[in-house]
Amino acid sequence: MLSTFDVRGRTVLALHAHPDDEAIFTGITLRRLADAGARVVLVVATAGELGESRVPLERGRTVAQQRITEVERSAAELGVARLVLLGQRDSGLPGWASGTHPRALAAADPDRLARRIARLVEAEAADTMIYDDEQGIYGHPDHRATHRIGATAAGMVRADSYRVTVDRERLRHHGPGRHLVQGAARSAGVGFGRTSDEITLTVTGEPDTVARKYAAVTAHASQIDAATLPGHDFASVYGTEWFRHDGPPGLLHLCNRPPRPEANHLP
Ligand SMILES: [Zn+2]
């Protein structure tokens, strides 16, 4: 599909906590950025090694190895130009002993990791960053850590920041447990998302973009059972992504412009 806005020469760095977050929370956004010509650099902080695999793994293969393969497939679906694995460890849910592991993301020095991210932003000449909002979308310790690291790095390099969240009012309208974040928040015993009036950018996609998001989400087969996704209703539950952003419209706003009427909406 022809992009509706040309952002060639622009680079965005998206930082996520675990393999699958990039697809679930920003799949449409990353695909739209790539389709519009932006270079998309995806940084995944952990291998999500505490997520049990729901499918049998090949002998000798670890969950981390499986999940890295899955995020590589997802990244390809979403048009990611470069995937960087930070190599921290999944911290698990609040209160788990895994949260104090020496390599746990939640226990890591956020300034040290922020400096790594800032160097990447500079090396890539990225002007825009995407990372979790202040609440870590739904309060998972790794998502909160991702916010701290992203916000600190963005401050160091003065990148324009989009903070990822979900619209809890909109998701509740679809009913309980329709979006994966609702189940994740229930497991963690926390709330999730923001009210609609706290959201500053809502990104949607055309059916072909939503289809790429579906392919990216289901690439994470060790974690996500495609049969539990809202099949024909996928677009209504997952076809929208939400951000908080300060200041004048930035790169994501440009890519979110509606298609030109002559493109494919003639009566
Ligand atoms: Zn996550």
CSV table of C-alpha atoms and ligand atoms in Angstrom, one decimal:
chain,number,residue,atom,x,y,z
A,1,MET,CA,0.0,0.0,0.0
A,2,LEU,CA,1.2,3.5,-0.8
A,3,SER,CA,2.1,5.4,2.4
A,4,THR,CA,0.1,8.5,3.0
A,5,PHE,CA,3.0,10.4,4.4
A,6,ASP,CA,6.6,10.2,3.6
A,7,VAL,CA,8.9,10.1,6.6
A,8,ARG,CA,12.0,8.7,4.9
A,9,GLY,CA,15.1,9.7,6.7
A,10,ARG,CA,13.4,9.7,10.1
A,11,THR,CA,14.3,7.0,12.7
A,12,VAL,CA,12.3,5.9,15.7
A,13,LEU,CA,13.6,3.7,18.6
A,14,ALA,CA,10.9,1.6,20.3
A,15,LEU,CA,11.9,0.1,23.7
A,16,HIS,CA,9.9,-2.8,25.1
A,17,ALA,CA,10.3,-5.1,28.1
A,18,HIS,CA,9.5,-8.5,26.7
A,19,PRO,CA,9.2,-10.3,23.3
A,20,ASP,CA,5.5,-9.9,22.4
A,21,ASP,CA,5.0,-6.4,23.9
A,22,GLU,CA,6.1,-4.9,20.6
A,23,ALA,CA,3.3,-6.7,18.7
A,24,ILE,CA,0.5,-6.5,21.3
A,25,PHE,CA,0.9,-2.8,22.2
A,26,THR,CA,2.6,-1.2,19.1
A,27,GLY,CA,2.3,-3.6,16.2
A,28,ILE,CA,0.1,-1.3,14.1
A,29,THR,CA,2.2,1.8,15.0
A,30,LEU,CA,5.5,0.2,14.1
A,31,ARG,CA,4.2,-1.2,10.8
A,32,ARG,CA,2.7,2.2,9.8
A,33,LEU,CA,6.0,3.9,10.6
A,34,ALA,CA,7.9,1.4,8.5
A,35,ASP,CA,5.3,1.7,5.6
A,36,ALA,CA,5.7,5.5,5.7
A,37,GLY,CA,9.5,5.1,5.2
A,38,ALA,CA,10.8,5.6,8.8
A,39,ARG,CA,13.6,3.4,10.0
A,40,VAL,CA,12.3,1.4,13.0
A,41,VAL,CA,14.8,0.2,15.6
A,42,LEU,CA,13.3,-2.2,18.2
A,43,VAL,CA,15.0,-2.7,21.5
A,44,VAL,CA,13.7,-5.6,23.7
A,45,ALA,CA,15.1,-5.5,27.2
A,46,THR,CA,14.6,-9.1,28.3
A,47,ALA,CA,14.0,-12.5,26.6
A,48,GLY,CA,10.9,-13.0,28.7
A,49,GLU,CA,12.5,-16.1,30.1
A,50,LEU,CA,9.9,-16.5,32.9
A,51,GLY,CA,7.0,-16.9,30.5
A,52,GLU,CA,6.3,-20.6,30.4
A,53,SER,CA,6.1,-22.0,26.9
A,54,ARG,CA,2.6,-23.3,26.1
A,55,VAL,CA,4.0,-25.4,23.3
A,56,PRO,CA,6.6,-28.2,23.7
A,57,LEU,CA,10.1,-26.9,22.9
A,58,GLU,CA,12.7,-28.8,20.9
A,59,ARG,CA,15.0,-30.8,23.1
A,60,GLY,CA,17.7,-28.5,24.6
A,61,ARG,CA,15.9,-25.3,23.6
A,62,THR,CA,15.3,-22.8,26.3
A,63,VAL,CA,12.3,-20.5,26.6
A,64,ALA,CA,14.6,-17.5,26.0
A,65,GLN,CA,15.9,-19.0,22.7
A,66,GLN,CA,12.4,-19.7,21.6
A,67,ARG,CA,11.1,-16.2,22.5
A,68,ILE,CA,14.1,-14.6,20.7
A,69,THR,CA,13.2,-16.5,17.5
A,70,GLU,CA,9.6,-15.4,17.9
A,71,VAL,CA,10.4,-11.7,18.3
A,72,GLU,CA,12.7,-11.9,15.3
A,73,ARG,CA,9.6,-13.2,13.3
A,74,SER,CA,7.4,-10.5,14.8
A,75,ALA,CA,9.9,-7.8,14.0
A,76,ALA,CA,10.1,-8.9,10.4
A,77,GLU,CA,6.2,-8.7,10.1
A,78,LEU,CA,6.3,-5.2,11.5
A,79,GLY,CA,9.0,-3.8,9.2
A,80,VAL,CA,11.6,-3.4,11.9
A,81,ALA,CA,15.0,-2.5,10.4
A,82,ARG,CA,17.1,-3.5,13.4
A,83,LEU,CA,16.4,-5.6,16.5
A,84,VAL,CA,18.5,-5.1,19.6
A,85,LEU,CA,18.3,-7.4,22.6
A,86,LEU,CA,19.5,-5.7,25.8
A,87,GLY,CA,20.1,-9.0,27.5
A,88,GLN,CA,18.5,-8.2,30.9
A,89,ARG,CA,16.4,-10.9,32.7
A,90,ASP,CA,12.7,-11.1,33.0
A,91,SER,CA,11.8,-10.0,36.6
A,92,GLY,CA,8.5,-11.9,36.9
A,93,LEU,CA,5.4,-10.6,38.6
A,94,PRO,CA,5.5,-8.3,41.7
A,95,GLY,CA,6.8,-10.1,44.8
A,96,TRP,CA,8.5,-12.9,42.9
A,97,ALA,CA,12.1,-13.7,44.0
A,98,SER,CA,13.1,-13.4,40.4
A,99,GLY,CA,12.8,-9.7,40.7
A,100,THR,CA,16.0,-9.5,42.7
A,101,HIS,CA,18.1,-11.7,40.4
A,102,PRO,CA,21.3,-9.8,39.6
A,103,ARG,CA,20.3,-9.4,35.9
A,104,ALA,CA,16.6,-8.7,36.5
A,105,LEU,CA,15.5,-5.7,34.5
A,106,ALA,CA,13.5,-4.4,37.5
A,107,ALA,CA,16.6,-4.5,39.7
A,108,ALA,CA,19.0,-3.0,37.1
A,109,ASP,CA,20.5,0.5,37.4
A,110,PRO,CA,18.1,2.5,35.1
A,111,ASP,CA,20.8,5.1,34.5
A,112,ARG,CA,23.3,2.6,33.2
A,113,LEU,CA,20.7,1.1,30.8
A,114,ALA,CA,19.4,4.5,29.8
A,115,ARG,CA,23.0,5.5,28.8
A,116,ARG,CA,23.1,2.4,26.6
A,117,ILE,CA,19.8,3.4,25.0
A,118,ALA,CA,20.9,7.0,24.6
A,119,ARG,CA,24.1,5.8,22.7
A,120,LEU,CA,21.9,3.7,20.4
A,121,VAL,CA,19.6,6.7,19.8
A,122,GLU,CA,22.6,8.8,18.9
A,123,ALA,CA,24.2,6.1,16.7
A,124,GLU,CA,21.0,5.7,14.8
A,125,ALA,CA,20.3,9.4,14.7
A,126,ALA,CA,16.8,8.6,15.9
A,127,ASP,CA,14.6,11.6,16.9
A,128,THR,CA,11.7,9.8,18.4
A,129,MET,CA,11.3,7.2,21.1
A,130,ILE,CA,8.5,4.9,22.1
A,131,TYR,CA,8.4,3.3,25.6
A,132,ASP,CA,5.9,2.4,28.3
A,133,ASP,CA,4.0,5.0,30.2
A,134,GLU,CA,4.7,6.0,33.8
A,135,GLN,CA,2.5,3.1,35.1
A,136,GLY,CA,4.2,0.5,32.9
A,137,ILE,CA,0.9,0.1,31.0
A,138,TYR,CA,-0.3,-2.3,33.7
A,139,GLY,CA,2.3,-2.1,36.5
A,140,HIS,CA,4.5,-5.1,35.7
A,141,PRO,CA,7.9,-4.4,37.3
A,142,ASP,CA,9.7,-4.8,33.9
A,143,HIS,CA,7.3,-2.4,32.2
A,144,ARG,CA,7.8,0.2,34.9
A,145,ALA,CA,11.6,-0.3,34.6
A,146,THR,CA,11.2,0.2,30.8
A,147,HIS,CA,9.5,3.5,31.5
A,148,ARG,CA,12.3,4.7,33.8
A,149,ILE,CA,15.0,3.7,31.3
A,150,GLY,CA,13.2,5.1,28.3
A,151,ALA,CA,12.3,8.4,30.0
A,152,THR,CA,15.8,8.9,31.3
A,153,ALA,CA,17.4,8.1,27.8
A,154,ALA,CA,14.9,10.4,26.1
A,155,GLY,CA,15.9,13.2,28.4
A,156,MET,CA,19.6,12.6,27.7
A,157,VAL,CA,19.2,12.8,23.9
A,158,ARG,CA,16.1,15.1,23.8
A,159,ALA,CA,14.1,12.6,21.8
A,160,ASP,CA,10.4,13.2,21.2
A,161,SER,CA,8.7,10.6,23.4
A,162,TYR,CA,5.5,8.6,23.0
A,163,ARG,CA,4.5,6.6,26.1
A,164,VAL,CA,2.6,3.4,25.4
A,165,THR,CA,-0.6,2.7,27.3
A,166,VAL,CA,-4.1,1.2,26.6
A,167,ASP,CA,-7.5,2.9,26.9
A,168,ARG,CA,-9.1,1.0,29.7
A,169,GLU,CA,-12.5,2.5,29.1
A,170,ARG,CA,-12.5,1.4,25.5
A,171,LEU,CA,-11.2,-2.1,26.4
A,172,ARG,CA,-13.8,-2.5,29.2
A,173,HIS,CA,-16.4,-1.7,26.6
A,174,HIS,CA,-15.4,-4.9,24.8
A,175,GLY,CA,-15.9,-7.0,27.9
A,176,PRO,CA,-13.5,-8.6,30.4
A,177,GLY,CA,-10.5,-10.6,29.2
A,178,ARG,CA,-10.8,-9.6,25.5
A,179,HIS,CA,-7.4,-8.0,25.4
A,180,LEU,CA,-4.3,-9.8,26.7
A,181,VAL,CA,-3.4,-6.9,29.0
A,182,GLN,CA,-6.6,-7.5,31.0
A,183,GLY,CA,-5.6,-11.0,31.9
A,184,ALA,CA,-2.0,-9.9,32.6
A,185,ALA,CA,-3.2,-7.2,34.9
A,186,ARG,CA,-5.5,-9.7,36.7
A,187,SER,CA,-2.5,-12.1,37.2
A,188,ALA,CA,-0.4,-9.2,38.6
A,189,GLY,CA,-3.3,-8.1,40.8
A,190,VAL,CA,-3.1,-4.5,39.4
A,191,GLY,CA,-5.1,-2.1,37.4
A,192,PHE,CA,-4.3,-1.2,33.8
A,193,GLY,CA,-4.2,1.6,31.3
A,194,ARG,CA,-5.6,5.0,31.3
A,195,THR,CA,-8.9,6.7,31.0
A,196,SER,CA,-9.8,7.9,27.5
A,197,ASP,CA,-9.1,11.6,28.3
A,198,GLU,CA,-5.6,10.7,29.4
A,199,ILE,CA,-4.7,9.4,26.0
A,200,THR,CA,-3.2,11.9,23.6
A,201,LEU,CA,-2.7,9.8,20.5
A,202,THR,CA,-4.8,7.0,19.2
A,203,VAL,CA,-3.3,5.0,16.3
A,204,THR,CA,-5.5,2.8,14.0
A,205,GLY,CA,-4.7,0.8,10.9
A,206,GLU,CA,-6.2,-0.3,7.7
A,207,PRO,CA,-7.1,-4.0,7.5
A,208,ASP,CA,-3.8,-5.0,5.9
A,209,THR,CA,-1.9,-3.3,8.7
A,210,VAL,CA,-4.1,-5.0,11.3
A,211,ALA,CA,-3.4,-8.3,9.5
A,212,ARG,CA,0.4,-7.7,9.9
A,213,LYS,CA,-0.2,-7.1,13.6
A,214,TYR,CA,-2.1,-10.3,13.9
A,215,ALA,CA,0.8,-12.2,12.2
A,216,ALA,CA,3.3,-10.5,14.6
A,217,VAL,CA,1.2,-11.3,17.7
A,218,THR,CA,0.7,-14.9,16.7
A,219,ALA,CA,4.4,-15.3,15.9
A,220,HIS,CA,4.7,-15.5,19.7
A,221,ALA,CA,3.2,-18.9,19.7
A,222,SER,CA,5.0,-20.0,22.9
A,223,GLN,CA,3.1,-17.4,24.8
A,224,ILE,CA,-0.1,-16.7,22.9
A,225,ASP,CA,-2.7,-19.2,21.8
A,226,ALA,CA,-4.2,-17.8,18.5
A,227,ALA,CA,-7.4,-19.6,19.4
A,228,THR,CA,-7.9,-17.4,22.4
A,229,LEU,CA,-7.6,-14.2,20.4
A,230,PRO,CA,-10.9,-12.6,19.3
A,231,GLY,CA,-10.9,-14.1,15.8
A,232,HIS,CA,-13.1,-12.0,13.5
A,233,ASP,CA,-13.2,-9.4,16.2
A,234,PHE,CA,-9.4,-9.0,16.3
A,235,ALA,CA,-9.5,-5.5,14.7
A,236,SER,CA,-12.0,-4.1,17.1
A,237,VAL,CA,-10.0,-5.2,20.2
A,238,TYR,CA,-6.4,-4.9,18.8
A,239,GLY,CA,-6.9,-2.5,15.9
A,240,THR,CA,-6.2,0.5,18.1
A,241,GLU,CA,-3.1,1.6,20.0
A,242,TRP,CA,-2.8,4.3,22.5
A,243,PHE,CA,-0.1,6.8,23.5
A,244,ARG,CA,0.6,9.7,25.8
A,245,HIS,CA,2.7,12.5,24.2
A,246,ASP,CA,3.6,16.1,25.2
A,247,GLY,CA,4.2,19.0,22.9
A,248,PRO,CA,3.4,19.6,19.2
A,249,PRO,CA,2.5,16.6,17.0
A,250,GLY,CA,5.5,14.4,16.2
A,251,LEU,CA,6.5,11.5,14.0
A,252,LEU,CA,3.7,9.1,15.1
A,253,HIS,CA,1.1,11.8,14.5
A,254,LEU,CA,2.4,12.2,10.9
A,255,CYS,CA,2.2,8.5,10.3
A,256,ASN,CA,-1.3,8.3,11.7
A,257,ARG,CA,-2.9,10.6,9.2
A,258,PRO,CA,-5.9,9.0,7.6
A,259,PRO,CA,-5.4,7.7,4.1
A,260,ARG,CA,-6.1,10.1,1.2
A,261,PRO,CA,-9.7,9.7,0.1
A,262,GLU,CA,-8.7,8.9,-3.4
A,263,ALA,CA,-6.5,6.0,-2.2
A,264,ASN,CA,-9.1,3.4,-1.7
A,265,HIS,CA,-12.3,4.9,-0.4
A,266,LEU,CA,-14.0,6.0,-3.5
A,267,PRO,CA,-17.8,5.4,-3.2
B,1,ZN,ZN,5.6,-7.5,28.8
